[in-house]
Amino acid sequence: MANMTPTYKLNSSKYSSLYVKREDMIPYSFGGNKARKAFHFFQDIDKGDYDYVVTYGSSHSNHCRVVANMAAARGKKCIIIGPAEVSDSTYNSEMMKLFGAEIITVPVDQVSRTIDDKLDELRKLGHNPYFILGGGHGNIGTRAYIACYQEIKEFEKANNIFFDYIFFASGTGTTQAGLVCGQLLEGDDRKIIGISIARKNPRGRDVVLDSIREYLGQKEFESAGISEANIQDKTIFLDDYTGDGYGTDSIEIKDVIKKSLVMYGMPLDSTYTGKAFLGMEKYIRQNNIADKNILFIHTGGTPLFFDDLNKFGGRG
Ligand SMILES: *Cc1c(COP(=O)(O)O)cnc(C)c1O
């Protein structure tokens, strides 16, 4: 497939060769990595006769917005189960409602049981629900980011460049798992660096490793000759830049969001891309990285940028 999103060099005086791949510009429902994953999930859904799509996520979830949009476009019902602890109104949650999704909020420790109960209930009523893990986690989501890795390779070939480093925001780790699988399958040697937006190690990295093993364990790749040592070597998950966790109000993040918009006309948000961009800048500085080609993957979250704008205002 042709490249879904533009990649170009940022006009930056600080870094001579910093490029961005704008996954936020995937032309569907404000884009982002959740749109790329959802395209792959709905390819699977379209093959069956499912009448419901069930998933979970908070009221801030980009994944839930995109899934609700794609379900509505097909005339399918969408049920979103979310934690009551994070259920405030956001641009994403308003869009989920606009798409007619049924939103069920329960205390976070009841989410998993509520999903099971809801799926049982639907099946008993004769419905055929399709379930997607939060964030589009799982092999299908991983495959979506192998496709993204292939696009990066195509860009490199067409422009005679090699990215020594690839940085991006890592959450559930599916995006990272796909990129690392792409690298392993191609036998490339570069640093793919996931900047954790919340999880700490060892768990954060372990989840990425599990996703990679789960994907590569599939029959078709058993013969690819990839060892556990290769997987360990290529999985870099940095938890030094999570700030105060999921959503953050730090001045540093606010500054990087403002700077990116002013300097590059590129919106970032305080939960994902702002944190990753700031983490990348710090990592480059701390490790004295110079004369390298660096790619930042903008993973989306444009509606969150507007939530931040409401919160921060234009003054800060
Ligand atoms: C979900 C999300 C991420 C993290 O992606 P994972 O595949 O869960 O690691 C990064 N950026 C944005 C904007 C997201 O919505």
Short mmCIF file of C-alpha atoms and ligand atoms in Angstrom, two decimals:
data_model
loop_
_atom_site.label_atom_id
_atom_site.label_comp_id
_atom_site.label_asym_id
_atom_site.label_seq_id
_atom_site.Cartn_x
_atom_site.Cartn_y
_atom_site.Cartn_z
CA MET A 1 0.00 0.00 0.00
CA ALA A 2 1.17 3.53 -0.64
CA ASN A 3 2.28 5.58 2.34
CA MET A 4 -0.76 6.53 4.39
CA THR A 5 0.91 9.47 6.09
CA PRO A 6 3.41 12.18 5.20
CA THR A 7 7.00 12.04 6.39
CA TYR A 8 9.13 15.17 6.16
CA LYS A 9 12.05 16.98 7.72
CA LEU A 10 11.26 19.38 10.52
CA ASN A 11 12.65 22.82 9.97
CA SER A 12 14.61 22.84 13.19
CA SER A 13 17.78 24.76 13.97
CA LYS A 14 18.50 22.44 16.89
CA TYR A 15 18.57 19.14 15.03
CA SER A 16 19.96 18.97 11.53
CA SER A 17 18.10 15.83 10.63
CA LEU A 18 14.90 15.39 12.58
CA TYR A 19 12.02 13.98 10.56
CA VAL A 20 8.40 13.38 11.52
CA LYS A 21 5.94 10.80 10.28
CA ARG A 22 2.51 12.29 10.78
CA GLU A 23 0.28 9.39 11.78
CA ASP A 24 -2.07 12.06 13.13
CA MET A 25 -2.82 12.84 9.48
CA ILE A 26 -4.31 9.45 8.62
CA PRO A 27 -7.40 10.65 6.78
CA TYR A 28 -10.04 9.21 9.09
CA SER A 29 -11.61 10.57 12.28
CA PHE A 30 -8.65 12.81 13.22
CA GLY A 31 -6.23 9.98 12.50
CA GLY A 32 -3.62 8.63 14.85
CA ASN A 33 -2.24 5.18 15.55
CA LYS A 34 -5.69 4.05 16.71
CA ALA A 35 -7.08 4.81 13.25
CA ARG A 36 -4.36 2.72 11.61
CA LYS A 37 -5.05 -0.16 13.99
CA ALA A 38 -8.83 0.18 13.60
CA PHE A 39 -8.57 -0.08 9.81
CA HIS A 40 -7.01 -3.50 10.32
CA PHE A 41 -9.58 -4.58 12.93
CA PHE A 42 -12.47 -3.54 10.72
CA GLN A 43 -11.02 -5.46 7.79
CA ASP A 44 -11.48 -8.48 10.04
CA ILE A 45 -14.94 -7.35 11.20
CA ASP A 46 -16.10 -6.82 7.62
CA LYS A 47 -15.38 -10.48 6.88
CA GLY A 48 -17.93 -11.68 9.45
CA ASP A 49 -21.55 -10.86 10.17
CA TYR A 50 -21.03 -8.99 13.42
CA ASP A 51 -23.73 -6.60 14.55
CA TYR A 52 -21.99 -5.21 17.65
CA VAL A 53 -18.48 -3.94 18.29
CA VAL A 54 -17.48 -3.95 21.95
CA THR A 55 -14.32 -2.35 23.32
CA TYR A 56 -13.05 -0.47 26.32
CA GLY A 57 -11.25 2.72 27.19
CA SER A 58 -11.64 5.94 29.14
CA SER A 59 -13.48 9.07 28.05
CA HIS A 60 -10.10 10.34 26.76
CA SER A 61 -9.55 7.33 24.51
CA ASN A 62 -8.57 7.96 20.90
CA HIS A 63 -9.13 4.27 20.25
CA CYS A 64 -12.76 4.39 21.40
CA ARG A 65 -13.47 7.46 19.28
CA VAL A 66 -12.18 5.84 16.10
CA VAL A 67 -13.88 2.49 16.76
CA ALA A 68 -17.20 4.22 17.50
CA ASN A 69 -16.83 6.16 14.24
CA MET A 70 -16.07 3.10 12.11
CA ALA A 71 -18.89 1.10 13.71
CA ALA A 72 -21.40 3.92 13.14
CA ALA A 73 -20.36 4.26 9.50
CA ARG A 74 -21.28 0.58 9.02
CA GLY A 75 -24.55 0.80 10.90
CA LYS A 76 -23.18 -1.46 13.65
CA LYS A 77 -23.86 -0.92 17.33
CA CYS A 78 -20.88 0.05 19.48
CA ILE A 79 -20.55 -0.50 23.20
CA ILE A 80 -17.72 1.13 25.12
CA ILE A 81 -16.96 0.01 28.65
CA GLY A 82 -14.90 2.52 30.58
CA PRO A 83 -13.57 3.27 34.05
CA ALA A 84 -15.76 5.60 36.11
CA GLU A 85 -12.52 7.10 37.50
CA VAL A 86 -11.72 8.65 34.10
CA SER A 87 -15.11 9.58 32.67
CA ASP A 88 -15.04 13.37 32.46
CA SER A 89 -16.31 15.02 29.29
CA THR A 90 -13.69 15.43 26.55
CA TYR A 91 -13.73 16.01 22.80
CA ASN A 92 -13.24 12.28 22.32
CA SER A 93 -16.14 11.34 24.62
CA GLU A 94 -18.42 13.90 22.96
CA MET A 95 -17.62 12.34 19.58
CA MET A 96 -18.27 8.82 20.93
CA LYS A 97 -21.75 10.06 21.91
CA LEU A 98 -22.19 11.73 18.53
CA PHE A 99 -21.49 8.35 16.90
CA GLY A 100 -24.25 6.82 19.02
CA ALA A 101 -21.99 4.55 21.07
CA GLU A 102 -23.43 3.12 24.25
CA ILE A 103 -21.03 4.07 27.04
CA ILE A 104 -21.04 1.97 30.21
CA THR A 105 -18.92 3.26 33.07
CA VAL A 106 -18.03 1.08 36.04
CA PRO A 107 -15.31 1.22 38.72
CA VAL A 108 -12.03 0.22 37.11
CA ASP A 109 -11.79 -3.08 39.01
CA GLN A 110 -15.13 -4.15 37.50
CA VAL A 111 -14.27 -3.36 33.88
CA SER A 112 -13.09 -6.84 32.99
CA ARG A 113 -16.10 -8.63 34.48
CA THR A 114 -18.50 -6.14 32.92
CA ILE A 115 -17.03 -6.87 29.48
CA ASP A 116 -17.50 -10.63 29.95
CA ASP A 117 -21.06 -10.17 31.20
CA LYS A 118 -21.97 -7.81 28.35
CA LEU A 119 -20.60 -10.18 25.69
CA ASP A 120 -22.49 -13.12 27.27
CA GLU A 121 -25.68 -11.10 27.44
CA LEU A 122 -25.45 -10.05 23.78
CA ARG A 123 -24.80 -13.63 22.63
CA LYS A 124 -27.73 -14.93 24.65
CA LEU A 125 -29.93 -12.38 22.89
CA GLY A 126 -28.80 -13.78 19.54
CA HIS A 127 -26.33 -11.02 18.68
CA ASN A 128 -22.87 -11.50 17.25
CA PRO A 129 -20.46 -9.10 19.00
CA TYR A 130 -16.86 -8.49 17.95
CA PHE A 131 -14.57 -7.60 20.84
CA ILE A 132 -11.52 -5.35 20.52
CA LEU A 133 -9.08 -5.00 23.41
CA GLY A 134 -8.45 -1.49 24.74
CA GLY A 135 -6.12 0.58 22.58
CA GLY A 136 -6.45 -1.92 19.74
CA HIS A 137 -4.08 -4.29 21.50
CA GLY A 138 -3.31 -7.72 20.03
CA ASN A 139 -1.87 -9.27 16.88
CA ILE A 140 -4.09 -7.29 14.53
CA GLY A 141 -2.91 -4.01 16.08
CA THR A 142 0.67 -5.24 15.94
CA ARG A 143 0.27 -6.06 12.26
CA ALA A 144 -0.93 -2.50 11.61
CA TYR A 145 2.41 -1.19 12.86
CA ILE A 146 4.40 -3.67 10.82
CA ALA A 147 2.66 -2.01 7.88
CA CYS A 148 3.78 1.37 9.22
CA TYR A 149 7.35 0.08 9.47
CA GLN A 150 7.15 -0.95 5.81
CA GLU A 151 6.07 2.59 4.93
CA ILE A 152 9.11 3.95 6.76
CA LYS A 153 11.31 1.60 4.73
CA GLU A 154 9.70 2.80 1.52
CA PHE A 155 10.35 6.40 2.50
CA GLU A 156 13.97 5.61 3.24
CA LYS A 157 14.44 3.89 -0.08
CA ALA A 158 12.79 6.67 -2.05
CA ASN A 159 14.81 9.37 -0.26
CA ASN A 160 18.09 7.56 0.17
CA ILE A 161 18.16 7.95 3.93
CA PHE A 162 18.40 5.63 6.94
CA PHE A 163 16.87 6.52 10.28
CA ASP A 164 19.27 5.61 13.08
CA TYR A 165 16.63 6.35 15.70
CA ILE A 166 12.85 6.15 15.74
CA PHE A 167 11.02 7.73 18.70
CA PHE A 168 7.32 7.69 19.59
CA ALA A 169 4.90 7.53 22.54
CA SER A 170 4.44 3.99 23.86
CA GLY A 171 1.37 3.05 25.88
CA THR A 172 -0.09 -0.45 25.61
CA GLY A 173 2.97 -1.24 23.51
CA THR A 174 1.24 -2.50 20.36
CA THR A 175 2.62 0.29 18.22
CA GLN A 176 6.10 -0.50 19.47
CA ALA A 177 5.62 -4.26 19.07
CA GLY A 178 4.67 -3.75 15.41
CA LEU A 179 7.64 -1.50 14.68
CA VAL A 180 10.06 -3.88 16.41
CA CYS A 181 8.57 -6.90 14.59
CA GLY A 182 9.01 -4.97 11.35
CA GLN A 183 12.65 -4.35 12.15
CA LEU A 184 13.25 -7.98 13.19
CA LEU A 185 11.59 -9.38 10.08
CA GLU A 186 13.69 -7.06 7.89
CA GLY A 187 16.87 -7.71 9.86
CA ASP A 188 17.55 -3.96 10.22
CA ASP A 189 19.79 -2.48 12.85
CA ARG A 190 18.59 0.77 14.37
CA LYS A 191 17.27 2.01 17.68
CA ILE A 192 13.49 1.99 17.97
CA ILE A 193 12.79 3.83 21.20
CA GLY A 194 9.39 3.80 22.85
CA ILE A 195 8.93 6.63 25.32
CA SER A 196 6.61 5.37 28.01
CA ILE A 197 3.70 7.66 28.68
CA ALA A 198 2.70 5.95 31.94
CA ARG A 199 3.93 2.42 32.59
CA LYS A 200 7.11 1.74 34.49
CA ASN A 201 9.64 -1.02 33.84
CA PRO A 202 9.89 -3.92 34.02
CA ARG A 203 6.14 -4.25 33.33
CA GLY A 204 6.04 -1.67 30.52
CA ARG A 205 8.76 -3.39 28.52
CA ASP A 206 7.47 -6.87 29.38
CA VAL A 207 4.12 -6.09 27.80
CA VAL A 208 5.87 -5.04 24.58
CA LEU A 209 7.99 -8.21 24.65
CA ASP A 210 4.88 -10.36 25.14
CA SER A 211 3.17 -8.73 22.16
CA ILE A 212 6.23 -9.33 19.99
CA ARG A 213 6.51 -12.98 21.05
CA GLU A 214 2.79 -13.49 20.55
CA TYR A 215 2.98 -12.11 17.04
CA LEU A 216 6.18 -13.82 15.98
CA GLY A 217 4.97 -17.06 17.50
CA GLN A 218 2.29 -17.25 14.88
CA LYS A 219 2.93 -20.12 12.55
CA GLU A 220 3.82 -18.10 9.49
CA PHE A 221 6.79 -16.51 11.27
CA GLU A 222 8.15 -19.51 13.06
CA SER A 223 10.63 -19.94 10.28
CA ALA A 224 11.83 -16.34 10.30
CA GLY A 225 14.80 -17.32 12.46
CA ILE A 226 14.37 -14.59 15.06
CA SER A 227 15.83 -15.43 18.47
CA GLU A 228 14.78 -14.33 21.94
CA ALA A 229 18.11 -12.47 22.16
CA ASN A 230 17.22 -10.48 19.01
CA ILE A 231 13.87 -9.56 20.52
CA GLN A 232 15.44 -8.47 23.81
CA ASP A 233 18.13 -6.47 22.02
CA LYS A 234 15.70 -4.49 19.88
CA THR A 235 13.07 -3.66 22.50
CA ILE A 236 13.92 -0.34 24.12
CA PHE A 237 11.22 1.04 26.39
CA LEU A 238 12.21 4.16 28.36
CA ASP A 239 10.26 4.96 31.50
CA ASP A 240 12.30 8.03 32.52
CA TYR A 241 9.97 10.58 30.95
CA THR A 242 6.51 9.66 32.23
CA GLY A 243 6.30 12.84 34.31
CA ASP A 244 3.51 12.55 36.83
CA GLY A 245 1.76 9.79 34.90
CA TYR A 246 -1.04 9.67 32.39
CA GLY A 247 -2.32 13.24 32.07
CA THR A 248 0.15 15.83 33.15
CA ASP A 249 0.11 19.57 33.69
CA SER A 250 3.85 20.11 33.87
CA ILE A 251 5.23 23.42 32.62
CA GLU A 252 7.79 21.54 30.54
CA ILE A 253 5.11 19.69 28.61
CA LYS A 254 3.10 22.86 28.15
CA ASP A 255 6.19 24.56 26.73
CA VAL A 256 6.95 21.76 24.29
CA ILE A 257 3.34 21.76 23.05
CA LYS A 258 3.44 25.51 22.52
CA LYS A 259 6.86 25.41 20.85
CA SER A 260 5.86 22.63 18.47
CA LEU A 261 2.73 24.46 17.40
CA VAL A 262 4.51 27.80 16.96
CA MET A 263 7.70 26.49 15.33
CA TYR A 264 6.38 23.59 13.28
CA GLY A 265 2.63 24.13 13.13
CA MET A 266 2.34 20.68 14.66
CA PRO A 267 -0.11 20.00 17.50
CA LEU A 268 1.03 17.74 20.35
CA ASP A 269 -0.88 16.73 23.49
CA SER A 270 0.07 16.39 27.13
CA THR A 271 -0.76 12.67 27.49
CA TYR A 272 1.09 11.14 24.55
CA THR A 273 2.93 13.03 21.84
CA GLY A 274 4.04 16.02 23.96
CA LYS A 275 5.56 13.68 26.50
CA ALA A 276 7.26 11.63 23.80
CA PHE A 277 8.64 14.67 21.99
CA LEU A 278 10.01 16.07 25.25
CA GLY A 279 11.42 12.67 26.20
CA MET A 280 13.10 12.41 22.81
CA GLU A 281 14.69 15.85 23.18
CA LYS A 282 16.02 14.97 26.62
CA TYR A 283 17.32 11.61 25.45
CA ILE A 284 19.14 13.22 22.52
CA ARG A 285 20.72 15.77 24.84
CA GLN A 286 21.60 13.32 27.61
CA ASN A 287 23.20 10.88 25.18
CA ASN A 288 24.95 13.54 23.07
CA ILE A 289 23.43 12.20 19.88
CA ALA A 290 24.69 14.15 16.89
CA ASP A 291 24.92 13.60 13.14
CA LYS A 292 22.22 10.94 13.21
CA ASN A 293 19.00 10.69 11.27
CA ILE A 294 16.10 10.73 13.67
CA LEU A 295 12.44 10.01 13.02
CA PHE A 296 9.66 11.04 15.40
CA ILE A 297 6.39 9.23 14.78
CA HIS A 298 3.49 11.52 15.64
CA THR A 299 0.96 8.98 16.90
CA GLY A 300 -2.08 11.29 16.84
CA GLY A 301 -4.41 12.44 19.60
CA THR A 302 -5.51 15.70 18.00
CA PRO A 303 -8.75 15.87 20.06
CA LEU A 304 -6.57 15.74 23.20
CA PHE A 305 -4.68 18.79 21.92
CA PHE A 306 -7.96 20.71 22.05
CA ASP A 307 -8.73 19.43 25.57
CA ASP A 308 -5.30 20.76 26.56
CA LEU A 309 -5.95 24.06 24.83
CA ASN A 310 -9.10 24.49 26.89
CA LYS A 311 -7.18 23.65 30.02
CA PHE A 312 -3.97 25.59 29.39
CA GLY A 313 -5.53 28.42 27.42
CA GLY A 314 -3.50 30.46 24.95
CA ARG A 315 -1.62 32.38 27.59
CA GLY A 316 0.71 29.81 29.07
C1 LIG B 1 -2.76 5.02 22.21
C2 LIG B 1 -1.79 6.09 21.83
C3 LIG B 1 -0.40 5.89 21.92
C4 LIG B 1 0.19 4.60 22.43
O1 LIG B 1 0.02 3.55 21.51
P1 LIG B 1 0.16 2.04 22.00
O2 LIG B 1 0.06 1.24 20.77
O3 LIG B 1 -0.95 1.79 22.97
O4 LIG B 1 1.48 1.92 22.68
C5 LIG B 1 0.43 6.90 21.52
N1 LIG B 1 -0.06 8.08 21.07
C6 LIG B 1 -1.37 8.32 20.98
C7 LIG B 1 -1.83 9.65 20.51
C8 LIG B 1 -2.30 7.34 21.35
O5 LIG B 1 -3.62 7.58 21.26
#
